[in-house]
Every structure is written in C-alpha cells, then in structure tokens.
Amino acid sequence: MTYSIVALDLTTGDLGVAVQSKFLAVGAVVPWARAGVGAVATQAFTNVAYGPDGLGILADGSSAEETLRRLVAADDQREHRQVGIVDARGGAATHTGPQCFAWAGGRTGEGFAAQGNILAGADVVDGLADTFLAGGRPFPELLVACLAAADAAGGDRRGRESAALLVVRAGGGYGGWNDRYIDLRVDHHEDPIGELARLIDLQRLYFERPTRADLTPIDEAIAAEIRGMLEGLGAGPGGRFGAVYTPMSGMIAAEPDQRPSVGEPRDLPPNWDATWQRALDDWMSVENLEERAAASGWIDRRVLDILRSKSTT
C-alpha cells in the first residue's frame, strides 16, 4: 500500500527517496540512502533489512541490479516483497513479487526506480517515472512532484496517510556532520504530500543561506521600520529575547561571536547601530532564522517579510 521513487540527481550526485503510503510514519520504514553509495526503498510486507543490507552491498561496489539479485535471493518471502534500488552511478533496479497486492509493479530508467503496490493502476507508477524524466525542478521538489503526479493518477487505493523525503549529500547534514541533506517526514496527515511540499519550503528557509541578491539594505527608513517592529514584539535592546541564550556560566560577552553572514558590511544609518543589530540577531535566533544572517547594514528579504508578518498578528 505504498508508492515510491528512488533516484540519483545526475547533476549534483545527490541521492533520494520519496514515498507515500496509507501507513503510519512510512518514513521510518521505507527510505534508506547513503551519500556516494545509493538509495533503497523497501516496501510491501516490508523487509526493513533490505535497507541497511542493500546499502552495505552497494558500498562494496555492487551495482543496483546485483544488489537486488542478492537481497531477493536470500529472502524466502521474496514473492511478497517490493523494493527499488538506485546506485551512485545511476544504475537502477526494481522488484515486485507476484504475491504483492494488485495493482503492483515498477519501472526503471537512468537514475531512478519507481514502484508501488495496492495502486489504482499502472498510471500511478507512470506518474512517478514520467514526472522525474520531465525534470524542470530542483531535485527535492522534483521527487515530491513525482509523488503528487502519482497521487493525481489514483495513488494508493486505500488512500493517504503519510509521506517522507530523504535526500543525502556528502557533508550535507546539519553542520556538515552527516549526509542527511533533507530528512522530512509527515507521519499522519490528510494531505501528506502537500504537507511535505510545505516542509521543504521551511527546510530551505531555515537551513539555506540567502544570496546577495536576496538582501535589502538597511537604510534610515528600513531601520526605523525594523526598530518599531522589534519594539512591538518586545524584542528591542534589553527585551525578552536577549536573555533566551544566556549561558549557564552567566557570562555574556560584550561582543558576541561573529556569526557567518552573507554580503559585505555597509555604512549604517544614524538610527541603526550594533545594539539594534544584536537585538535583531537575538530575535532571528529565537525564530530559527540565524542561517539567514546578513552582513552589517543588510537584511534578508524573507527575514524582513517574516518580521512584518509577526508584527501584524
């Protein structure tokens, strides 16, 4: 009762799995991936060992097809299993056991394997594959668009419940400490695919840095506006947000550590100084917007829009 796509971004080398199911928390079961190695979707009377075992075989240098052959050959319940695999070279393989519930099947091409069971029909898998082949979107959004196309073609005959997106990239995880570039799960929702798309937008907002083109200069008018909004939120200098990140030692540096920022500092207007900049930084930290920090004298437009929206509610 699941449909999924495992895929390789041939441009970036990112690997990903997108899945939707009438099943609680499908992201905890189906998707597996490792940067530079491959991705696996294991479903239909799921043998979760296919995930780590498959990645281990791929890591030893086997192709997707060889990995699938070895997994299935060792499983005496293979007739009930469904699995899709893609390797880091773009090879792909899919297996649908004859005892999987109808409609069930899969389709492969360069850099992807799409499969599903208990589907409205073959058009569901075609929706996954054709949307991926059409491209035209960033890789994570493309994988979610594949799910949406499958859903539009009839999707899971039992309905919707959960969805997940896993995209791996070497050093792409938070702080660069692992490969989990995107790991988003909608565990129980009436529109799990739509909610997954919303979460991708939040992922990009919270964890991606703005470009210089995204920045707005803090001139005298913008500075006056920001000051008024921060004061209205109780976030001005000496306000409630400044104490949120007080260290247990109680020692607060007179000059905070310089955080990474985008752009080059510019001259400040007469109504904006380091005290107000620190108040803005404190508010951004509470709102989880610290990755969107700009150099002194600038503000990211999305941050400014969010501040405006918070000030009107």
mmCIF file of C-alpha atoms in Angstrom:
data_model
loop_
_atom_site.group_PDB
_atom_site.id
_atom_site.type_symbol
_atom_site.label_atom_id
_atom_site.label_comp_id
_atom_site.label_asym_id
_atom_site.label_seq_id
_atom_site.Cartn_x
_atom_site.Cartn_y
_atom_site.Cartn_z
ATOM 1 C CA MET A 1 0.000 0.000 0.000
ATOM 2 C CA THR A 2 2.852 2.280 -0.916
ATOM 3 C CA TYR A 3 4.393 4.038 -3.879
ATOM 4 C CA SER A 4 7.916 5.361 -4.008
ATOM 5 C CA ILE A 5 10.734 6.606 -6.189
ATOM 6 C CA VAL A 6 14.445 6.213 -5.548
ATOM 7 C CA ALA A 7 16.640 8.435 -7.667
ATOM 8 C CA LEU A 8 20.023 9.986 -8.407
ATOM 9 C CA ASP A 9 20.452 13.631 -9.340
ATOM 10 C CA LEU A 10 22.813 13.221 -12.285
ATOM 11 C CA THR A 11 23.975 16.844 -11.921
ATOM 12 C CA THR A 12 24.775 17.045 -8.200
ATOM 13 C CA GLY A 13 25.190 13.394 -7.275
ATOM 14 C CA ASP A 14 22.513 13.701 -4.585
ATOM 15 C CA LEU A 15 20.553 10.524 -3.910
ATOM 16 C CA GLY A 16 16.983 10.461 -2.687
ATOM 17 C CA VAL A 17 13.844 8.547 -1.838
ATOM 18 C CA ALA A 18 10.301 9.901 -1.838
ATOM 19 C CA VAL A 19 7.402 7.776 -0.609
ATOM 20 C CA GLN A 20 3.690 7.998 0.236
ATOM 21 C CA SER A 21 1.536 5.363 1.884
ATOM 22 C CA LYS A 22 -1.694 4.578 3.704
ATOM 23 C CA PHE A 23 0.526 3.629 6.617
ATOM 24 C CA LEU A 24 1.571 5.466 9.762
ATOM 25 C CA ALA A 25 5.056 7.053 9.597
ATOM 26 C CA VAL A 26 6.168 5.482 6.336
ATOM 27 C CA GLY A 27 9.428 7.444 6.575
ATOM 28 C CA ALA A 28 10.520 5.268 9.479
ATOM 29 C CA VAL A 29 10.355 2.116 7.350
ATOM 30 C CA VAL A 30 10.746 2.547 3.589
ATOM 31 C CA PRO A 31 13.527 5.041 2.685
ATOM 32 C CA TRP A 32 17.247 4.317 3.047
ATOM 33 C CA ALA A 33 20.144 6.151 1.424
ATOM 34 C CA ARG A 34 23.855 6.853 1.820
ATOM 35 C CA ALA A 35 25.764 9.583 0.014
ATOM 36 C CA GLY A 36 28.063 8.289 -2.697
ATOM 37 C CA VAL A 37 26.592 4.805 -2.362
ATOM 38 C CA GLY A 38 22.917 4.550 -3.322
ATOM 39 C CA ALA A 39 19.317 4.579 -2.208
ATOM 40 C CA VAL A 40 16.789 1.863 -1.371
ATOM 41 C CA ALA A 41 13.015 1.833 -0.947
ATOM 42 C CA THR A 42 11.768 -1.354 0.731
ATOM 43 C CA GLN A 43 8.008 -1.902 0.929
ATOM 44 C CA ALA A 44 5.132 -4.416 0.607
ATOM 45 C CA PHE A 45 5.311 -6.807 3.578
ATOM 46 C CA THR A 46 8.449 -4.807 4.214
ATOM 47 C CA ASN A 47 11.751 -6.454 4.931
ATOM 48 C CA VAL A 48 13.489 -3.489 6.572
ATOM 49 C CA ALA A 49 16.815 -5.321 6.432
ATOM 50 C CA TYR A 50 16.833 -4.636 2.684
ATOM 51 C CA GLY A 51 17.716 -1.030 3.574
ATOM 52 C CA PRO A 52 20.966 -1.368 5.538
ATOM 53 C CA ASP A 53 21.905 -4.655 3.868
ATOM 54 C CA GLY A 54 21.354 -3.191 0.416
ATOM 55 C CA LEU A 55 23.441 -0.122 1.183
ATOM 56 C CA GLY A 56 26.189 -2.365 2.506
ATOM 57 C CA ILE A 57 26.268 -4.384 -0.718
ATOM 58 C CA LEU A 58 26.248 -1.212 -2.813
ATOM 59 C CA ALA A 59 29.091 0.220 -0.724
ATOM 60 C CA ASP A 60 31.181 -2.826 -1.615
ATOM 61 C CA GLY A 61 30.904 -1.834 -5.273
ATOM 62 C CA SER A 62 27.949 -3.896 -6.499
ATOM 63 C CA SER A 63 25.504 -2.421 -8.988
ATOM 64 C CA ALA A 64 21.851 -1.836 -8.229
ATOM 65 C CA GLU A 65 20.906 -4.934 -10.231
ATOM 66 C CA GLU A 66 23.427 -7.173 -8.467
ATOM 67 C CA THR A 67 22.404 -5.791 -5.076
ATOM 68 C CA LEU A 68 18.756 -6.512 -5.791
ATOM 69 C CA ARG A 69 19.550 -10.023 -7.003
ATOM 70 C CA ARG A 70 21.453 -10.815 -3.814
ATOM 71 C CA LEU A 71 18.806 -9.372 -1.496
ATOM 72 C CA VAL A 72 15.950 -11.217 -3.154
ATOM 73 C CA ALA A 73 17.820 -14.498 -3.498
ATOM 74 C CA ALA A 74 18.443 -14.635 0.253
ATOM 75 C CA ASP A 75 14.801 -13.909 1.186
ATOM 76 C CA ASP A 76 12.359 -16.817 1.376
ATOM 77 C CA GLN A 77 9.484 -14.295 1.405
ATOM 78 C CA ARG A 78 10.649 -12.639 -1.839
ATOM 79 C CA GLU A 79 7.310 -13.221 -3.545
ATOM 80 C CA HIS A 80 5.697 -10.764 -1.112
ATOM 81 C CA ARG A 81 8.375 -8.070 -1.285
ATOM 82 C CA GLN A 82 8.737 -4.922 -3.303
ATOM 83 C CA VAL A 83 11.957 -2.913 -3.490
ATOM 84 C CA GLY A 84 13.582 -0.249 -5.634
ATOM 85 C CA ILE A 85 17.311 0.492 -5.726
ATOM 86 C CA VAL A 86 19.493 3.100 -7.411
ATOM 87 C CA ASP A 87 23.283 3.168 -7.211
ATOM 88 C CA ALA A 88 25.621 6.169 -7.252
ATOM 89 C CA ARG A 89 26.386 5.608 -10.942
ATOM 90 C CA GLY A 90 22.734 5.850 -11.966
ATOM 91 C CA GLY A 91 22.057 2.146 -12.306
ATOM 92 C CA ALA A 92 18.581 1.157 -11.151
ATOM 93 C CA ALA A 93 16.600 -1.972 -10.367
ATOM 94 C CA THR A 94 13.146 -2.799 -9.054
ATOM 95 C CA HIS A 95 11.448 -5.965 -7.851
ATOM 96 C CA THR A 96 7.770 -6.712 -7.356
ATOM 97 C CA GLY A 97 6.929 -10.141 -6.002
ATOM 98 C CA PRO A 98 3.967 -11.920 -7.627
ATOM 99 C CA GLN A 99 2.140 -12.040 -4.277
ATOM 100 C CA CYS A 100 2.135 -8.245 -3.854
ATOM 101 C CA PHE A 101 -1.416 -6.886 -3.870
ATOM 102 C CA ALA A 102 -2.730 -5.522 -7.167
ATOM 103 C CA TRP A 103 -2.076 -3.284 -8.821
ATOM 104 C CA ALA A 104 1.633 -3.655 -8.206
ATOM 105 C CA GLY A 105 4.655 -3.054 -10.389
ATOM 106 C CA GLY A 106 7.661 -0.912 -11.112
ATOM 107 C CA ARG A 107 9.597 0.927 -13.783
ATOM 108 C CA THR A 108 13.261 1.873 -14.091
ATOM 109 C CA GLY A 109 15.361 4.248 -16.159
ATOM 110 C CA GLU A 110 18.681 6.012 -15.918
ATOM 111 C CA GLY A 111 18.991 7.257 -12.385
ATOM 112 C CA PHE A 112 15.629 6.109 -10.992
ATOM 113 C CA ALA A 113 13.395 3.247 -9.943
ATOM 114 C CA ALA A 114 9.668 3.810 -9.368
ATOM 115 C CA GLN A 115 7.335 1.218 -7.816
ATOM 116 C CA GLY A 116 4.140 0.735 -5.903
ATOM 117 C CA ASN A 117 1.547 -1.731 -4.700
ATOM 118 C CA ILE A 118 -2.196 -1.620 -3.984
ATOM 119 C CA LEU A 119 -2.340 1.120 -6.612
ATOM 120 C CA ALA A 120 -5.178 2.385 -8.751
ATOM 121 C CA GLY A 121 -3.256 1.131 -11.774
ATOM 122 C CA ALA A 122 -0.070 1.318 -13.829
ATOM 123 C CA ASP A 123 -0.645 5.039 -14.424
ATOM 124 C CA VAL A 124 0.441 5.680 -10.833
ATOM 125 C CA VAL A 125 3.942 4.351 -11.476
ATOM 126 C CA ASP A 126 3.999 6.144 -14.826
ATOM 127 C CA GLY A 127 3.202 9.363 -12.963
ATOM 128 C CA LEU A 128 6.262 8.855 -10.788
ATOM 129 C CA ALA A 129 8.570 7.997 -13.686
ATOM 130 C CA ASP A 130 7.324 10.471 -16.295
ATOM 131 C CA THR A 131 7.455 13.372 -13.845
ATOM 132 C CA PHE A 132 11.021 12.504 -12.893
ATOM 133 C CA LEU A 133 12.076 12.256 -16.528
ATOM 134 C CA ALA A 134 10.458 15.620 -17.320
ATOM 135 C CA GLY A 135 12.628 17.315 -14.684
ATOM 136 C CA GLY A 136 12.422 21.095 -14.532
ATOM 137 C CA ARG A 137 12.634 21.422 -10.721
ATOM 138 C CA PRO A 138 15.326 21.192 -8.058
ATOM 139 C CA PHE A 139 15.868 17.561 -7.094
ATOM 140 C CA PRO A 140 13.993 17.537 -3.736
ATOM 141 C CA GLU A 141 10.996 19.387 -5.170
ATOM 142 C CA LEU A 142 11.063 17.102 -8.211
ATOM 143 C CA LEU A 143 10.778 13.987 -6.051
ATOM 144 C CA VAL A 144 7.770 15.441 -4.237
ATOM 145 C CA ALA A 145 6.257 16.419 -7.592
ATOM 146 C CA CYS A 146 6.608 12.748 -8.589
ATOM 147 C CA LEU A 147 4.504 11.772 -5.572
ATOM 148 C CA ALA A 148 1.908 14.405 -6.438
ATOM 149 C CA ALA A 149 1.644 13.112 -10.006
ATOM 150 C CA ALA A 150 1.221 9.554 -8.737
ATOM 151 C CA ASP A 151 -1.498 10.705 -6.363
ATOM 152 C CA ALA A 152 -3.261 12.535 -9.199
ATOM 153 C CA ALA A 153 -3.212 9.289 -11.206
ATOM 154 C CA GLY A 154 -5.136 7.487 -8.458
ATOM 155 C CA GLY A 155 -2.372 6.744 -5.975
ATOM 156 C CA ASP A 156 -2.826 4.206 -3.217
ATOM 157 C CA ARG A 157 -6.253 2.541 -3.491
ATOM 158 C CA ARG A 158 -6.634 2.732 0.285
ATOM 159 C CA GLY A 159 -5.985 6.482 0.445
ATOM 160 C CA ARG A 160 -3.380 8.751 2.038
ATOM 161 C CA GLU A 161 -1.748 8.878 5.457
ATOM 162 C CA SER A 162 1.966 9.593 5.484
ATOM 163 C CA ALA A 163 4.829 10.669 3.246
ATOM 164 C CA ALA A 164 8.569 11.161 3.503
ATOM 165 C CA LEU A 165 11.524 12.602 1.625
ATOM 166 C CA LEU A 166 15.128 11.601 2.228
ATOM 167 C CA VAL A 167 17.921 13.244 0.230
ATOM 168 C CA VAL A 168 21.579 12.557 1.034
ATOM 169 C CA ARG A 169 24.676 14.539 0.111
ATOM 170 C CA ALA A 170 28.226 14.164 1.442
ATOM 171 C CA GLY A 171 28.566 16.643 4.317
ATOM 172 C CA GLY A 172 25.089 17.956 3.559
ATOM 173 C CA GLY A 173 23.590 17.363 7.006
ATOM 174 C CA TYR A 174 23.213 19.979 9.710
ATOM 175 C CA GLY A 175 26.597 21.499 10.483
ATOM 176 C CA GLY A 176 28.176 19.239 7.855
ATOM 177 C CA TRP A 177 28.371 16.348 10.306
ATOM 178 C CA ASN A 178 26.472 13.745 8.275
ATOM 179 C CA ASP A 179 24.967 13.201 4.836
ATOM 180 C CA ARG A 180 21.276 13.816 5.645
ATOM 181 C CA TYR A 181 20.762 16.891 3.500
ATOM 182 C CA ILE A 182 16.962 16.593 3.729
ATOM 183 C CA ASP A 183 15.124 14.175 6.003
ATOM 184 C CA LEU A 184 11.470 15.203 6.239
ATOM 185 C CA ARG A 185 8.529 13.083 7.368
ATOM 186 C CA VAL A 186 4.797 13.626 7.551
ATOM 187 C CA ASP A 187 3.665 10.794 9.789
ATOM 188 C CA HIS A 188 -0.126 11.265 9.763
ATOM 189 C CA HIS A 189 -1.963 13.874 7.684
ATOM 190 C CA GLU A 190 -4.965 14.205 5.380
ATOM 191 C CA ASP A 191 -2.701 15.652 2.663
ATOM 192 C CA PRO A 192 0.748 14.247 3.392
ATOM 193 C CA ILE A 193 2.233 15.155 0.011
ATOM 194 C CA GLY A 194 1.067 18.756 0.224
ATOM 195 C CA GLU A 195 2.412 18.981 3.756
ATOM 196 C CA LEU A 196 5.726 17.524 2.626
ATOM 197 C CA ALA A 197 5.999 20.267 -0.008
ATOM 198 C CA ARG A 198 5.375 22.874 2.702
ATOM 199 C CA LEU A 199 8.107 21.387 4.865
ATOM 200 C CA ILE A 200 10.619 21.594 2.009
ATOM 201 C CA ASP A 201 9.956 25.322 1.825
ATOM 202 C CA LEU A 202 10.614 25.586 5.564
ATOM 203 C CA GLN A 203 13.773 23.499 5.204
ATOM 204 C CA ARG A 204 15.102 25.944 2.645
ATOM 205 C CA LEU A 205 14.059 28.932 4.765
ATOM 206 C CA TYR A 206 15.712 27.690 7.961
ATOM 207 C CA PHE A 207 18.823 25.943 6.660
ATOM 208 C CA GLU A 208 19.871 27.681 3.441
ATOM 209 C CA ARG A 209 21.771 30.938 3.334
ATOM 210 C CA PRO A 210 20.435 33.820 1.256
ATOM 211 C CA THR A 211 22.307 35.077 -1.782
ATOM 212 C CA ARG A 212 23.477 38.664 -2.097
ATOM 213 C CA ALA A 213 20.578 39.250 -4.459
ATOM 214 C CA ASP A 214 18.206 38.332 -1.611
ATOM 215 C CA LEU A 215 19.446 41.163 0.621
ATOM 216 C CA THR A 216 17.816 44.533 1.297
ATOM 217 C CA PRO A 217 19.939 47.459 2.535
ATOM 218 C CA ILE A 218 19.034 48.782 5.976
ATOM 219 C CA ASP A 219 18.604 52.458 5.182
ATOM 220 C CA GLU A 220 17.104 55.004 7.544
ATOM 221 C CA ALA A 221 13.510 54.145 6.619
ATOM 222 C CA ILE A 222 14.013 50.366 6.891
ATOM 223 C CA ALA A 223 15.883 50.813 10.166
ATOM 224 C CA ALA A 224 13.010 52.830 11.633
ATOM 225 C CA GLU A 225 10.547 50.154 10.494
ATOM 226 C CA ILE A 226 12.598 47.295 11.970
ATOM 227 C CA ARG A 227 13.056 49.127 15.263
ATOM 228 C CA GLY A 228 9.324 49.723 15.547
ATOM 229 C CA MET A 229 8.523 46.091 14.796
ATOM 230 C CA LEU A 230 11.092 44.716 17.248
ATOM 231 C CA GLU A 231 9.850 47.047 19.980
ATOM 232 C CA GLY A 232 6.269 45.959 19.277
ATOM 233 C CA LEU A 233 7.308 42.348 19.771
ATOM 234 C CA GLY A 234 9.195 43.123 22.964
ATOM 235 C CA ALA A 235 12.410 42.290 21.117
ATOM 236 C CA GLY A 236 14.214 45.612 21.282
ATOM 237 C CA PRO A 237 17.553 46.045 23.054
ATOM 238 C CA GLY A 238 17.235 44.697 26.584
ATOM 239 C CA GLY A 239 13.995 42.940 25.644
ATOM 240 C CA ARG A 240 12.855 39.403 26.372
ATOM 241 C CA PHE A 241 14.697 37.675 23.532
ATOM 242 C CA GLY A 242 18.164 38.794 24.586
ATOM 243 C CA ALA A 243 18.064 36.542 27.644
ATOM 244 C CA VAL A 244 16.982 33.373 25.818
ATOM 245 C CA TYR A 245 20.517 32.261 25.019
ATOM 246 C CA THR A 246 22.185 33.239 28.291
ATOM 247 C CA PRO A 247 24.960 30.708 29.021
ATOM 248 C CA MET A 248 24.851 28.704 32.244
ATOM 249 C CA SER A 249 28.057 30.446 33.297
ATOM 250 C CA GLY A 250 26.127 33.717 33.351
ATOM 251 C CA MET A 251 28.976 35.371 31.458
ATOM 252 C CA ILE A 252 27.678 37.244 28.424
ATOM 253 C CA ALA A 253 30.318 38.509 26.016
ATOM 254 C CA ALA A 254 30.264 42.240 25.424
ATOM 255 C CA GLU A 255 30.805 41.458 21.756
ATOM 256 C CA PRO A 256 29.016 38.316 20.561
ATOM 257 C CA ASP A 257 30.823 35.805 18.386
ATOM 258 C CA GLN A 258 30.716 36.860 14.771
ATOM 259 C CA ARG A 259 28.288 34.551 13.019
ATOM 260 C CA PRO A 260 28.710 33.623 9.332
ATOM 261 C CA SER A 261 26.854 36.100 7.169
ATOM 262 C CA VAL A 262 26.210 36.976 3.551
ATOM 263 C CA GLY A 263 27.323 40.191 1.883
ATOM 264 C CA GLU A 264 29.788 42.933 2.704
ATOM 265 C CA PRO A 265 29.158 45.381 5.575
ATOM 266 C CA ARG A 266 27.818 48.787 4.577
ATOM 267 C CA ASP A 267 27.645 52.099 6.383
ATOM 268 C CA LEU A 268 24.847 52.166 8.945
ATOM 269 C CA PRO A 269 22.140 54.837 9.007
ATOM 270 C CA PRO A 270 22.095 57.169 12.039
ATOM 271 C CA ASN A 271 19.169 55.269 13.639
ATOM 272 C CA TRP A 272 20.812 51.808 13.467
ATOM 273 C CA ASP A 273 23.792 50.596 15.472
ATOM 274 C CA ALA A 274 25.386 47.452 16.919
ATOM 275 C CA THR A 275 22.890 47.372 19.799
ATOM 276 C CA TRP A 276 19.942 47.207 17.436
ATOM 277 C CA GLN A 277 21.756 44.729 15.215
ATOM 278 C CA ARG A 278 22.232 42.445 18.220
ATOM 279 C CA ALA A 279 18.530 42.763 19.089
ATOM 280 C CA LEU A 280 17.655 41.758 15.513
ATOM 281 C CA ASP A 281 20.088 38.813 15.699
ATOM 282 C CA ASP A 282 18.533 37.672 19.008
ATOM 283 C CA TRP A 283 15.040 37.729 17.508
ATOM 284 C CA MET A 284 16.260 35.850 14.406
ATOM 285 C CA SER A 285 17.820 33.174 16.611
ATOM 286 C CA VAL A 286 14.570 32.625 18.510
ATOM 287 C CA GLU A 287 12.736 32.301 15.179
ATOM 288 C CA ASN A 288 15.349 29.797 13.877
ATOM 289 C CA LEU A 289 16.439 32.235 11.171
ATOM 290 C CA GLU A 290 20.091 32.536 12.154
ATOM 291 C CA GLU A 291 21.272 30.808 8.956
ATOM 292 C CA ARG A 292 19.866 33.785 7.034
ATOM 293 C CA ALA A 293 22.173 36.285 8.753
ATOM 294 C CA ALA A 294 23.360 39.160 6.562
ATOM 295 C CA ALA A 295 26.383 41.425 6.945
ATOM 296 C CA SER A 296 26.006 44.595 8.995
ATOM 297 C CA GLY A 297 23.723 47.052 7.241
ATOM 298 C CA TRP A 298 21.732 44.407 5.347
ATOM 299 C CA ILE A 299 18.718 42.165 5.994
ATOM 300 C CA ASP A 300 17.446 39.166 4.072
ATOM 301 C CA ARG A 301 14.130 39.983 2.406
ATOM 302 C CA ARG A 302 12.485 36.806 3.679
ATOM 303 C CA VAL A 303 13.518 37.687 7.225
ATOM 304 C CA LEU A 304 12.064 41.163 6.773
ATOM 305 C CA ASP A 305 8.824 39.701 5.398
ATOM 306 C CA ILE A 306 8.535 37.329 8.372
ATOM 307 C CA LEU A 307 9.195 40.145 10.818
ATOM 308 C CA ARG A 308 6.469 42.178 9.138
ATOM 309 C CA SER A 309 4.028 39.261 9.310
ATOM 310 C CA LYS A 310 4.791 38.675 13.007
ATOM 311 C CA SER A 311 4.178 42.349 13.697
ATOM 312 C CA THR A 312 0.711 42.332 12.177
ATOM 313 C CA THR A 313 -0.602 39.258 14.017
#
